[in-house]
Coordinates of C-alpha atoms in Angstrom, one line a residue:
I1 CA -31.1 -20.6 4.2
I2 CA -31.7 -18.7 0.9
I3 CA -32.2 -21.9 -1.1
E4 CA -34.7 -23.3 1.3
D5 CA -36.6 -20.0 1.6
I6 CA -36.8 -19.7 -2.2
E7 CA -37.9 -23.3 -2.6
N8 CA -40.7 -22.8 -0.1
Q9 CA -41.6 -19.4 -1.6
R10 CA -41.0 -17.5 1.6
F11 CA -37.7 -15.7 0.8
S12 CA -37.7 -11.9 1.5
L13 CA -34.8 -9.6 0.5
V14 CA -35.8 -7.2 3.3
N15 CA -35.6 -10.0 5.9
F16 CA -32.3 -11.2 4.4
Y17 CA -30.7 -7.7 4.5
E18 CA -32.1 -7.2 8.0
R19 CA -30.3 -10.4 9.2
R20 CA -27.1 -9.1 7.6
A21 CA -27.5 -5.7 9.2
R22 CA -28.0 -7.3 12.7
R23 CA -25.0 -9.5 12.2
I24 CA -22.6 -7.0 10.7
L25 CA -23.3 -3.4 11.6
P26 CA -23.6 -3.0 15.4
A27 CA -20.2 -4.3 16.3
L28 CA -18.6 -2.7 13.2
F29 CA -20.1 0.8 14.0
F30 CA -19.0 0.5 17.6
V31 CA -15.4 -0.3 16.7
M32 CA -15.4 2.5 14.1
F33 CA -16.7 4.9 16.8
V34 CA -14.1 3.9 19.3
C35 CA -11.3 4.5 16.7
I36 CA -12.2 8.1 16.0
P37 CA -10.9 9.7 19.2
F38 CA -7.6 7.8 19.0
A39 CA -7.2 8.8 15.4
W40 CA -7.8 12.4 16.4
M41 CA -5.2 12.2 19.3
W42 CA -2.5 10.3 17.6
M43 CA -2.6 10.3 13.8
L44 CA -0.7 12.7 11.6
P45 CA -2.7 14.8 9.1
I46 CA -2.1 12.5 6.1
Q47 CA -2.9 9.4 8.3
M48 CA -6.1 11.1 9.6
K49 CA -7.1 12.0 6.1
D50 CA -6.7 8.3 5.0
F51 CA -8.6 7.2 8.1
S52 CA -11.4 9.7 7.3
Q53 CA -11.7 8.4 3.8
S54 CA -11.8 4.8 5.1
L55 CA -14.7 5.8 7.4
V56 CA -16.7 6.7 4.4
A57 CA -15.7 3.6 2.4
V58 CA -16.4 1.2 5.2
S59 CA -19.8 2.7 5.8
L60 CA -20.7 2.1 2.1
F61 CA -19.0 -1.3 2.0
A62 CA -16.5 -0.1 -0.5
S63 CA -13.3 -0.1 1.5
N64 CA -11.8 -2.8 -0.7
I65 CA -12.2 -0.4 -3.7
L66 CA -10.6 2.5 -1.7
F67 CA -7.6 0.4 -0.6
W68 CA -7.2 -0.9 -4.1
K69 CA -7.2 2.7 -5.5
E70 CA -4.7 3.8 -2.9
S71 CA -2.3 0.9 -3.3
G72 CA 0.6 3.0 -4.7
Y73 CA 4.0 4.4 -3.7
F74 CA 2.7 6.8 -1.0
D75 CA 0.3 4.5 0.7
A76 CA 0.2 4.6 4.5
A77 CA 1.9 1.5 5.7
A78 CA -0.6 -1.3 6.4
E79 CA 0.5 -1.3 10.0
V80 CA -0.9 2.2 10.7
M81 CA -4.3 1.8 8.9
P82 CA -6.9 0.9 11.5
L83 CA -9.6 -0.1 9.1
L84 CA -7.6 -1.8 6.4
H85 CA -8.9 -5.2 7.3
T86 CA -12.5 -4.2 6.4
W87 CA -11.6 -4.8 2.7
S88 CA -12.6 -8.4 3.2
L89 CA -15.9 -7.4 4.9
A90 CA -16.7 -5.2 1.9
V91 CA -16.1 -8.1 -0.5
E92 CA -18.4 -10.3 1.6
E93 CA -21.2 -7.7 1.7
Q94 CA -20.9 -6.9 -2.0
Y95 CA -21.4 -10.7 -2.5
Y96 CA -24.4 -10.8 -0.2
V97 CA -26.1 -7.8 -1.9
L98 CA -25.9 -9.3 -5.3
F99 CA -26.0 -13.1 -4.8
P100 CA -29.6 -13.3 -3.5
I101 CA -30.8 -11.2 -6.4
F102 CA -29.0 -13.5 -8.8
L103 CA -30.7 -16.6 -7.2
I104 CA -34.2 -15.0 -7.4
L105 CA -33.7 -14.2 -11.1
A106 CA -32.0 -17.5 -12.1
W107 CA -34.3 -19.8 -10.1
R108 CA -36.8 -19.9 -13.0
F109 CA -34.2 -22.0 -14.9
G110 CA -34.3 -24.7 -12.3
K111 CA -32.2 -25.5 -9.2
N112 CA -29.9 -27.9 -11.1
R113 CA -29.1 -25.2 -13.8
V114 CA -28.5 -22.6 -11.1
F115 CA -26.0 -24.9 -9.4
W116 CA -24.0 -25.3 -12.6
M117 CA -24.2 -21.6 -13.3
I118 CA -22.5 -21.1 -10.0
V119 CA -19.9 -23.7 -10.8
V120 CA -19.1 -22.0 -14.1
M121 CA -18.9 -18.6 -12.4
T122 CA -16.6 -20.1 -9.8
A123 CA -14.2 -21.4 -12.5
I124 CA -14.2 -18.1 -14.3
S125 CA -13.4 -16.1 -11.1
L126 CA -10.6 -18.6 -10.2
L127 CA -9.1 -18.3 -13.7
L128 CA -9.4 -14.5 -13.4
S129 CA -7.6 -14.5 -10.1
E130 CA -4.8 -16.7 -11.6
W131 CA -4.4 -14.1 -14.3
G132 CA -4.8 -11.2 -11.9
W133 CA -1.9 -11.9 -9.6
R134 CA 0.5 -11.9 -12.5
N135 CA -0.9 -8.7 -14.1
K136 CA -2.9 -6.7 -11.7
A137 CA -1.8 -7.8 -8.3
A138 CA -3.5 -5.1 -6.2
A139 CA -6.8 -5.3 -8.0
N140 CA -6.6 -9.1 -7.8
F141 CA -6.2 -8.9 -4.0
Y142 CA -8.9 -6.4 -3.2
L143 CA -11.7 -6.6 -5.7
A144 CA -14.7 -8.9 -5.7
P145 CA -14.5 -10.5 -9.2
T146 CA -11.3 -12.3 -8.3
R147 CA -12.4 -13.1 -4.8
A148 CA -15.9 -14.3 -5.6
W149 CA -14.9 -17.9 -6.3
E150 CA -13.8 -18.3 -2.7
L151 CA -17.4 -17.4 -1.6
F152 CA -19.0 -19.4 -4.5
A153 CA -17.2 -22.4 -3.1
G154 CA -19.3 -22.0 0.0
S155 CA -22.4 -21.7 -2.1
I156 CA -21.6 -24.9 -3.9
A157 CA -21.1 -26.7 -0.6
A158 CA -24.5 -25.4 0.5
F159 CA -26.2 -26.9 -2.5
I160 CA -24.5 -30.3 -1.8
I161 CA -25.4 -30.2 1.9
Q162 CA -29.0 -29.4 1.2
K163 CA -29.2 -32.4 -1.0
Q164 CA -27.3 -35.0 1.0
G165 CA -26.6 -33.4 4.4
V166 CA -23.2 -33.4 6.2
Q167 CA -21.3 -36.7 5.7
K168 CA -19.1 -38.5 8.1
N169 CA -15.6 -39.0 6.8
N170 CA -12.7 -38.8 9.2
L171 CA -10.0 -38.9 6.5
L172 CA -11.5 -36.1 4.3
S173 CA -12.3 -33.9 7.3
L174 CA -8.8 -34.3 8.7
I175 CA -7.4 -33.5 5.3
G176 CA -9.5 -30.3 5.3
L177 CA -8.3 -29.3 8.7
A178 CA -4.7 -30.0 7.7
A179 CA -5.0 -27.9 4.6
I180 CA -6.1 -24.9 6.6
I181 CA -3.3 -25.3 9.2
F182 CA -0.8 -25.8 6.4
S183 CA -1.8 -22.5 4.7
I184 CA -1.5 -20.6 8.0
F185 CA 2.0 -21.7 8.6
F186 CA 3.5 -22.0 5.1
Y187 CA 1.9 -19.1 3.2
D188 CA 3.4 -15.7 3.7
E189 CA 3.3 -12.2 2.0
T190 CA 5.2 -13.5 -1.0
T191 CA 2.5 -16.2 -1.8
P192 CA 0.4 -15.1 -4.8
F193 CA -3.1 -14.6 -3.4
P194 CA -5.7 -15.2 -4.4
S195 CA -4.6 -17.7 -7.0
V196 CA -4.6 -21.5 -7.3
Y197 CA -2.6 -21.3 -4.0
A198 CA -5.9 -20.2 -2.3
L199 CA -7.5 -23.5 -3.3
V200 CA -5.6 -25.1 -0.4
P201 CA -7.4 -23.3 2.5
V202 CA -10.7 -22.9 0.5
L203 CA -11.0 -26.5 -0.3
G204 CA -9.9 -27.3 3.2
V205 CA -12.9 -25.4 4.5
V206 CA -15.2 -27.1 2.0
L207 CA -14.0 -30.5 3.1
L208 CA -14.8 -29.6 6.7
V209 CA -18.3 -28.3 5.8
L210 CA -19.1 -31.4 3.7
Y211 CA -17.5 -34.2 5.8
A212 CA -17.0 -33.1 9.4
D213 CA -20.1 -34.8 10.8
K214 CA -20.4 -34.3 14.5
E215 CA -19.1 -37.8 15.1
T216 CA -15.8 -37.2 13.3
L217 CA -12.5 -36.5 15.2
T218 CA -12.3 -33.1 13.5
A219 CA -15.8 -32.1 14.6
K220 CA -15.1 -33.2 18.2
L221 CA -11.9 -31.3 18.3
L222 CA -13.5 -28.1 16.9
S223 CA -16.5 -28.6 19.2
T224 CA -14.4 -28.2 22.4
K225 CA -15.3 -25.2 24.5
G226 CA -12.2 -23.2 23.6
F227 CA -12.7 -23.4 19.9
V228 CA -16.5 -22.8 20.1
G229 CA -15.8 -19.8 22.3
I230 CA -13.4 -18.4 19.8
G231 CA -15.9 -19.1 17.0
L232 CA -18.6 -17.1 18.8
I233 CA -16.4 -14.0 19.3
S234 CA -14.5 -14.4 16.0
Y235 CA -16.3 -11.6 14.2
S236 CA -15.7 -9.1 17.0
A237 CA -12.1 -10.3 17.3
Y238 CA -11.6 -9.7 13.5
L239 CA -13.0 -6.2 14.0
W240 CA -10.7 -5.3 17.0
H241 CA -7.4 -6.8 16.1
Q242 CA -6.3 -4.4 13.3
P243 CA -7.2 -1.1 15.1
L244 CA -5.3 -2.3 18.2
F245 CA -2.2 -3.1 16.3
A246 CA -2.4 0.0 14.1
F247 CA -2.9 2.5 16.9
A248 CA -0.1 1.0 18.9
R249 CA 2.1 1.4 15.9
V250 CA 0.9 5.0 15.4
R251 CA 1.5 5.9 19.0
L252 CA 4.8 4.2 19.6
Q253 CA 6.2 4.7 16.1
Q254 CA 8.2 1.6 16.2
E255 CA 8.0 -2.1 15.4
H256 CA 5.9 -4.2 17.8
S257 CA 7.9 -6.3 20.3
F258 CA 6.8 -10.0 20.7
V259 CA 5.6 -9.1 24.2
L260 CA 3.5 -6.2 22.9
M261 CA 2.0 -8.4 20.1
G262 CA 1.0 -10.9 22.7
I263 CA -0.6 -8.3 24.9
L264 CA -2.5 -6.8 22.0
S265 CA -3.7 -10.2 20.9
I266 CA -5.1 -11.0 24.3
A267 CA -6.7 -7.5 24.4
S268 CA -8.4 -8.1 21.1
L269 CA -10.0 -11.3 22.4
A270 CA -11.1 -9.6 25.6
L271 CA -12.7 -6.7 23.7
A272 CA -14.2 -9.2 21.3
F273 CA -15.9 -11.0 24.2
L274 CA -17.3 -7.8 25.5
S275 CA -18.6 -6.5 22.2
W276 CA -20.1 -10.0 21.4
K277 CA -21.9 -10.1 24.7
Y278 CA -23.1 -6.6 25.0
I279 CA -23.5 -5.5 21.4
E280 CA -23.7 -8.5 19.0
K281 CA -26.1 -10.7 21.1
P282 CA -28.6 -8.0 22.0
F283 CA -28.9 -6.8 18.4
R284 CA -29.5 -10.3 17.1
D285 CA -32.4 -10.8 19.5
R286 CA -35.6 -9.9 17.5
A287 CA -37.6 -9.9 20.7
K288 CA -35.6 -7.0 22.1
I289 CA -34.8 -5.0 18.9
G290 CA -37.3 -4.9 16.0
Q291 CA -36.8 -4.6 12.3
K292 CA -37.6 -0.9 12.1
V293 CA -35.1 -0.1 14.8
V294 CA -32.4 -2.1 13.0
F295 CA -32.9 -0.2 9.7
V296 CA -33.1 3.2 11.4
F297 CA -29.9 2.3 13.3
A298 CA -28.2 1.2 10.1
I299 CA -29.1 4.3 8.0
S300 CA -28.3 6.7 10.9
G301 CA -24.9 5.1 11.4
I302 CA -24.0 5.1 7.7
F303 CA -25.0 8.8 7.5
L304 CA -23.0 9.7 10.6
F305 CA -19.7 8.0 9.6
V306 CA -20.0 9.3 6.0
L307 CA -20.4 12.8 7.4
I308 CA -17.5 12.5 9.8
G309 CA -15.3 11.0 7.1
Q310 CA -16.1 13.6 4.5
I311 CA -15.3 16.4 7.0
G312 CA -12.0 14.8 7.9
S313 CA -11.0 14.3 4.3
Y314 CA -12.1 17.8 3.3
N315 CA -10.0 19.4 6.1
Q316 CA -6.9 17.4 5.0
G317 CA -6.9 15.3 8.2
F318 CA -7.4 18.4 10.4
R319 CA -3.9 19.8 9.7
D320 CA -4.4 22.7 12.1
R321 CA -3.9 20.2 15.0
Y322 CA -0.2 20.3 14.3
D323 CA 0.5 23.8 13.3
D324 CA 3.4 24.0 15.7
V325 CA 5.2 21.3 13.8
L326 CA 4.0 22.2 10.3
N327 CA 5.2 25.8 10.8
H328 CA 8.7 24.3 10.6
L329 CA 8.1 21.2 8.5
E330 CA 5.6 22.1 5.9
W331 CA 4.6 18.6 4.6
T332 CA 4.2 15.3 6.2
S333 CA 5.0 13.4 3.0
L334 CA 5.1 13.8 -0.7
G335 CA 1.7 12.3 -1.0
D336 CA 0.4 14.9 1.6
R337 CA 1.9 17.8 -0.4
A338 CA 0.6 16.5 -3.7
D339 CA -2.9 16.1 -2.2
I340 CA -2.9 19.7 -0.8
V341 CA -1.1 21.8 -3.4
G342 CA -0.9 19.5 -6.3
Y343 CA 2.2 18.5 -8.3
P344 CA 4.0 21.3 -10.3
C345 CA 4.2 19.1 -13.4
S346 CA 1.4 19.4 -16.0
S347 CA 1.0 16.3 -18.1
F348 CA 0.8 16.4 -21.9
N349 CA 0.9 13.8 -24.7
N350 CA 3.3 13.7 -27.6
P351 CA 2.4 11.2 -30.2
M352 CA 6.1 10.8 -31.2
Y353 CA 6.8 9.3 -27.8
P354 CA 3.8 7.0 -26.9
N355 CA 5.8 4.9 -24.4
L356 CA 6.6 8.0 -22.3
E357 CA 4.6 9.7 -19.6
I358 CA 5.6 13.4 -20.0
C359 CA 4.9 16.5 -18.0
E360 CA 6.4 20.0 -17.9
Y361 CA 7.0 22.7 -15.4
G362 CA 9.1 25.8 -14.9
A363 CA 8.9 28.4 -17.7
V364 CA 6.8 26.2 -20.0
D365 CA 6.9 28.6 -22.9
S366 CA 10.7 28.8 -23.0
E367 CA 12.8 27.3 -25.8
T368 CA 15.6 26.4 -23.4
T369 CA 14.8 22.9 -22.0
L370 CA 16.0 20.7 -19.2
V371 CA 14.9 17.1 -19.3
T372 CA 14.6 15.3 -16.0
Y373 CA 14.3 11.6 -15.2
G374 CA 14.0 9.8 -11.9
D375 CA 11.8 8.6 -9.1
S376 CA 10.2 10.1 -5.9
H377 CA 13.6 11.7 -5.0
H378 CA 13.2 13.7 -8.1
D379 CA 9.6 14.6 -7.3
A380 CA 10.7 15.9 -3.9
I381 CA 13.0 18.5 -5.4
S382 CA 10.7 19.4 -8.3
Y383 CA 8.9 22.1 -6.3
T384 CA 12.2 23.9 -5.8
L385 CA 13.4 23.1 -9.3
D386 CA 10.1 24.6 -10.6
E387 CA 10.7 28.0 -8.9
L388 CA 14.4 28.1 -10.0
A389 CA 13.5 27.2 -13.6
K390 CA 10.9 30.0 -13.7
E391 CA 13.4 32.5 -12.4
R392 CA 15.9 31.5 -15.1
G393 CA 13.4 31.1 -18.0
V394 CA 13.9 27.4 -18.5
R395 CA 11.3 24.8 -19.4
V396 CA 11.6 21.5 -17.4
I397 CA 10.3 18.3 -18.9
K398 CA 10.0 15.2 -16.8
A399 CA 9.8 11.9 -18.6
V400 CA 8.9 8.5 -17.2
I401 CA 8.9 5.3 -19.3
R402 CA 5.4 3.9 -18.9
G403 CA 5.2 0.8 -16.7
C404 CA 8.9 0.6 -16.2
G405 CA 11.3 1.3 -13.4
V406 CA 14.0 4.0 -13.4
I407 CA 16.6 1.4 -14.3
F408 CA 14.4 -0.1 -17.0
D409 CA 16.2 -3.4 -17.3
I410 CA 15.2 -4.3 -13.7
T411 CA 11.6 -5.0 -12.7
L412 CA 11.5 -4.7 -9.0
K413 CA 7.9 -5.9 -8.5
P414 CA 7.1 -8.2 -11.4
E415 CA 3.3 -8.2 -12.1
T416 CA 3.3 -9.1 -15.7
A417 CA 3.0 -12.5 -17.3
N418 CA 4.9 -11.6 -20.4
L419 CA 8.4 -10.3 -19.4
A420 CA 9.6 -10.2 -23.0
A421 CA 6.9 -7.8 -24.0
H422 CA 7.4 -5.8 -20.9
Y423 CA 11.1 -5.3 -21.5
L424 CA 10.6 -4.7 -25.2
S425 CA 8.2 -1.8 -24.3
C426 CA 10.8 -0.5 -21.7
N427 CA 13.6 -0.5 -24.3
V428 CA 11.4 1.2 -26.9
G429 CA 10.5 3.8 -24.2
F430 CA 14.1 4.5 -23.5
E431 CA 14.9 4.9 -27.2
Q432 CA 12.0 7.5 -27.3
L433 CA 13.5 9.2 -24.3
Q434 CA 16.8 9.5 -26.0
Q435 CA 15.1 10.9 -29.2
M436 CA 13.3 13.5 -27.1
I437 CA 16.5 14.6 -25.4
R438 CA 18.2 15.0 -28.8
S439 CA 15.3 16.9 -30.3
Y440 CA 15.3 19.5 -27.6
E441 CA 19.2 19.6 -27.4
A442 CA 18.6 19.5 -23.7
N443 CA 20.7 19.0 -20.6
V444 CA 19.6 16.0 -18.5
L445 CA 19.1 15.8 -14.7
V446 CA 18.7 12.3 -13.2
V447 CA 17.7 12.0 -9.6
S448 CA 17.0 8.6 -8.1
R449 CA 17.2 6.6 -4.9
W450 CA 20.0 4.5 -6.4
T451 CA 20.8 2.3 -3.5
F452 CA 17.2 1.3 -3.1
Q453 CA 17.0 0.6 -6.8
M454 CA 20.2 -1.5 -6.7
F455 CA 19.8 -3.2 -3.4
P456 CA 21.5 -5.2 -2.1
S457 CA 25.0 -4.0 -2.9
P458 CA 28.2 -5.9 -2.3
G459 CA 29.5 -5.7 1.2
V460 CA 26.3 -4.0 2.5
V461 CA 24.3 -5.5 5.3
D462 CA 21.4 -7.5 3.8
E463 CA 18.9 -5.0 5.0
L464 CA 16.7 -2.9 2.7
N465 CA 15.3 -0.7 5.5
F466 CA 18.2 1.8 6.3
N467 CA 19.6 1.6 9.8
N468 CA 21.6 4.7 10.7
G469 CA 23.4 3.0 13.6
V470 CA 22.3 5.5 16.2
G471 CA 18.6 4.6 16.8
G472 CA 17.0 5.4 13.5
Q473 CA 15.7 2.6 11.2
E474 CA 13.3 2.9 8.3
V475 CA 10.3 0.8 8.8
D476 CA 8.0 1.3 5.8
L477 CA 9.7 -0.8 3.1
S478 CA 9.0 -4.4 2.2
Y479 CA 12.1 -6.5 1.3
R480 CA 10.2 -8.3 -1.5
E481 CA 9.8 -5.0 -3.4
N482 CA 13.4 -5.4 -4.4
R483 CA 13.2 -8.9 -5.9
A484 CA 14.8 -8.0 -9.3
V485 CA 13.7 -9.7 -12.5
F486 CA 15.7 -9.2 -15.6
P487 CA 14.9 -9.4 -19.3
N488 CA 15.8 -13.1 -19.6
G489 CA 13.3 -13.9 -16.9
S490 CA 15.9 -14.7 -14.2
S491 CA 15.1 -13.5 -10.7
T492 CA 18.1 -12.6 -8.6
L493 CA 19.5 -10.3 -6.0
D494 CA 23.0 -10.5 -7.5
W495 CA 24.9 -7.2 -8.0
E496 CA 26.4 -7.6 -11.4
P497 CA 23.3 -7.7 -13.5
K498 CA 22.1 -4.6 -11.7
R499 CA 25.4 -2.8 -12.2
E500 CA 25.2 -3.6 -15.9
A501 CA 21.6 -2.3 -16.1
L502 CA 22.6 1.0 -14.3
V503 CA 25.6 1.6 -16.6
K504 CA 23.3 0.9 -19.7
L505 CA 20.9 3.5 -18.5
L506 CA 23.6 6.1 -17.8
N507 CA 25.4 5.4 -21.1
G508 CA 22.2 5.9 -23.0
L509 CA 21.5 9.2 -21.4
A510 CA 25.2 10.4 -21.7
T511 CA 25.3 9.8 -25.4
S512 CA 22.0 11.7 -25.9
T513 CA 23.0 15.0 -24.3
N514 CA 25.9 17.5 -24.0
S515 CA 25.5 17.6 -20.2
L516 CA 24.3 14.8 -17.9
F517 CA 23.8 15.6 -14.2
I518 CA 23.5 12.6 -11.9
N519 CA 22.9 12.6 -8.2
Y520 CA 25.0 10.9 -5.5
P521 CA 22.6 9.0 -3.3
I522 CA 20.6 11.4 -1.2
P523 CA 21.4 10.3 2.4
E524 CA 18.6 8.3 4.0
M525 CA 17.9 9.4 7.5
G526 CA 16.5 6.3 9.2
W527 CA 14.2 8.6 11.3
N528 CA 11.0 10.1 9.9
I529 CA 11.8 13.7 10.6
F530 CA 8.1 14.7 11.0
N531 CA 7.4 11.9 13.4
E532 CA 10.4 12.7 15.5
N533 CA 9.4 16.3 15.8
L534 CA 5.8 15.4 16.5
K535 CA 6.9 13.0 19.3
S536 CA 9.2 15.7 20.8
I537 CA 6.3 18.3 20.7
R538 CA 4.1 15.8 22.5
E539 CA 6.6 14.9 25.2
N540 CA 8.7 18.1 25.6
G541 CA 6.8 20.9 24.0
T542 CA 9.7 21.6 21.6
L543 CA 11.2 20.6 18.3
V544 CA 14.1 18.1 18.1
D545 CA 17.4 19.9 18.7
A546 CA 19.2 17.9 15.8
L547 CA 18.9 14.7 13.9
M548 CA 22.2 13.4 12.4
Y549 CA 24.2 10.2 12.2
P550 CA 27.9 9.3 11.4
S551 CA 28.6 9.9 7.8
A552 CA 30.7 6.6 7.7
N553 CA 27.3 4.8 7.8
Y554 CA 26.2 6.6 4.7
Y555 CA 29.3 5.8 2.8
E556 CA 29.1 2.1 3.9
R557 CA 25.5 1.9 2.8
N558 CA 26.1 3.5 -0.6
K559 CA 29.7 2.6 -1.5
A560 CA 28.9 0.2 -4.3
V561 CA 26.6 2.7 -6.1
I562 CA 29.0 5.5 -5.5
G563 CA 31.8 3.4 -7.0
V564 CA 29.7 3.0 -10.2
L565 CA 28.8 6.7 -10.4
N566 CA 32.4 7.8 -9.8
G567 CA 33.8 5.4 -12.4
F568 CA 31.2 6.5 -15.0
S569 CA 31.8 10.2 -14.3
N570 CA 35.6 9.7 -14.7
E571 CA 35.0 8.0 -18.1
N572 CA 32.6 10.6 -19.5
T573 CA 33.6 14.2 -19.7
N574 CA 30.0 15.4 -20.1
V575 CA 28.9 13.9 -16.8
R576 CA 28.6 15.9 -13.6
L577 CA 27.8 14.5 -10.2
L578 CA 25.6 16.3 -7.7
R579 CA 27.4 15.5 -4.5
A580 CA 24.6 15.0 -2.0
D581 CA 27.1 13.7 0.5
L582 CA 29.0 17.1 0.4
A583 CA 25.7 18.9 1.0
F584 CA 24.4 16.9 3.9
C585 CA 27.3 14.8 5.3
E586 CA 30.2 17.3 5.2
S587 CA 29.2 20.9 5.0
L588 CA 26.6 21.1 7.8
R589 CA 28.5 19.1 10.4
Q590 CA 31.8 17.3 9.8
E591 CA 31.6 13.5 9.8
F592 CA 27.8 13.5 10.2
C593 CA 24.9 13.3 7.8
V594 CA 22.4 15.9 8.9
G595 CA 18.6 15.8 8.6
Q596 CA 17.8 18.7 10.9
L597 CA 19.7 21.4 12.8
G598 CA 17.4 23.3 15.2
K599 CA 14.5 24.8 13.3
T600 CA 16.2 24.1 9.9
I601 CA 14.7 20.9 8.6
Y602 CA 16.1 19.4 5.4
Y603 CA 13.7 16.4 5.0
I604 CA 10.0 15.8 4.9
D605 CA 10.2 12.2 6.0
D606 CA 13.1 9.7 6.2
D607 CA 14.6 10.1 2.7
H608 CA 12.7 12.8 0.7
L609 CA 14.1 16.4 0.8
S610 CA 12.2 19.4 2.0
D611 CA 12.4 22.6 -0.1
V612 CA 15.3 23.7 2.2
G613 CA 17.1 20.5 1.6
A614 CA 16.4 20.6 -2.2
M615 CA 18.0 24.0 -2.4
L616 CA 21.1 22.8 -0.5
F617 CA 21.3 19.8 -2.8
L618 CA 21.0 21.7 -6.1
N619 CA 23.6 24.3 -4.9
Q620 CA 26.2 21.6 -5.3
I621 CA 26.5 22.6 -9.0
S622 CA 26.2 25.8 -10.9
L623 CA 22.5 26.3 -11.7
N624 CA 23.4 28.1 -14.9
D625 CA 25.3 25.0 -16.0
L626 CA 22.4 22.8 -15.1
F627 CA 19.9 24.9 -17.0
G628 CA 22.2 25.5 -19.9
K629 CA 22.1 29.3 -19.4
D630 CA 25.1 31.7 -19.7
E631 CA 26.4 33.3 -16.5

């Protein structure tokens, strides 16, 4: 359409954007509007805040940028983000904003040169995506530069069709259909995407567009009433499916059953038909709705959703809706706490240790220093550790090796093309960490979710998401996160290389300090403590009485890691273990690991400690010993 309008000197950007607004905005705005009351009723504050931010981003066609920026450790799970799917709509609209302007400016060079410009841009974008999945996987997935080639492929097809029309070729059109079907059934979440793998479905569609003349078998199949009907409502079905699945997950707080998935799928098609008939079709009828009305509607809708989203984000997801729960459980998640009160650690740079990310808290002017190292389990106790260090006049320095895991000889989510350089950098960073510990003559505290880092362990059920055996199972981890890659490039789930990497880490720390403190695995709960209390408040008006599970399940889950830690402690006299098992699985209730007793709540979610839990955990050792202070 654009090519023909430019050639005939009748192309209008205003008319083009009007067509896009008629096509995209009415159904999109309706679905967003319907989502708001359900988000208010069912979403936790941190979820509501994320949803509010997505309202703003979707309205401005920047949701792909928002979801890319938020793709980190504390993301809400994809299953509970109602507008996550709009990232692809944002990419499409960014393309449609810029591409017509490019055509208008480039047309002076001639149609043939414009075609080859697009071919070159397609190749560059494809090569960028092939680099991107290895080095910047999240940005590669969400952002337009690495997605543009998929859209450019359609533009190239448009040039060819305008010149020679749609051709009749049964073989090529069937190959195109087969390529699409193949990618549906054989591609999964582990497939690098976009990348050269994406050529299969993209070229499949191109073959259909170019060679599926109406007389071909493929065209006749796709022209049957069922497929045409699905095609007509496909945009609305796209809009509805994710909110339905997300809100069902939010409300039920459990994995969808096959039956429920079927019901939700049918519901998405039914809602799609209604919104197509009563919203999409009327807005696309110029005789009923004029251009001025379309633009007023678009601007008003954008303003309204941006305003609602900004209010929800500013109010931290309207936390006051759940004061009855938050009075007892202060934070929904670590990310929630960090968003609201910040993180106690203040970053600073030390040119002697360029491979380290360093921050400090506690009594920062003190000459007595404790160095800490770890993951989010360390971050969860840092607020309590901050207060205790201030009371005792101790400076706490947290160090992280840039771009490396806690166990630096294991890359859990490999996103780098040059493993050798990655591991060299990690080893240099670890040497700098050891130098820093020696320079401060500091004690060292290491707190990590060891079993997650080392998973799977010998004799443990091959299940990353912890199941406590009495109805609680973690649901927000992806198994592929623990595909371990080692310095020699081998990818394995075997235990022995992981054990060696853990011992290497602990040996290096133990030889750098007079006193090394290492945590036993902090018991995973299986239940999200906040969610369980929220559900109880909704259904019974009270908090949960107690949340606990047999301690035998904890020891079974963590036995391999505990064996390594015990053996290492026995062999090194300067090593002390913080027995998280004694704190949560012995002292509170014999033979049970406890997450909550009455109004005393030890966790903020399913594996991170609350301040109450952090204090119980740290009391397993002498705090004066930990901080290196005299009694």
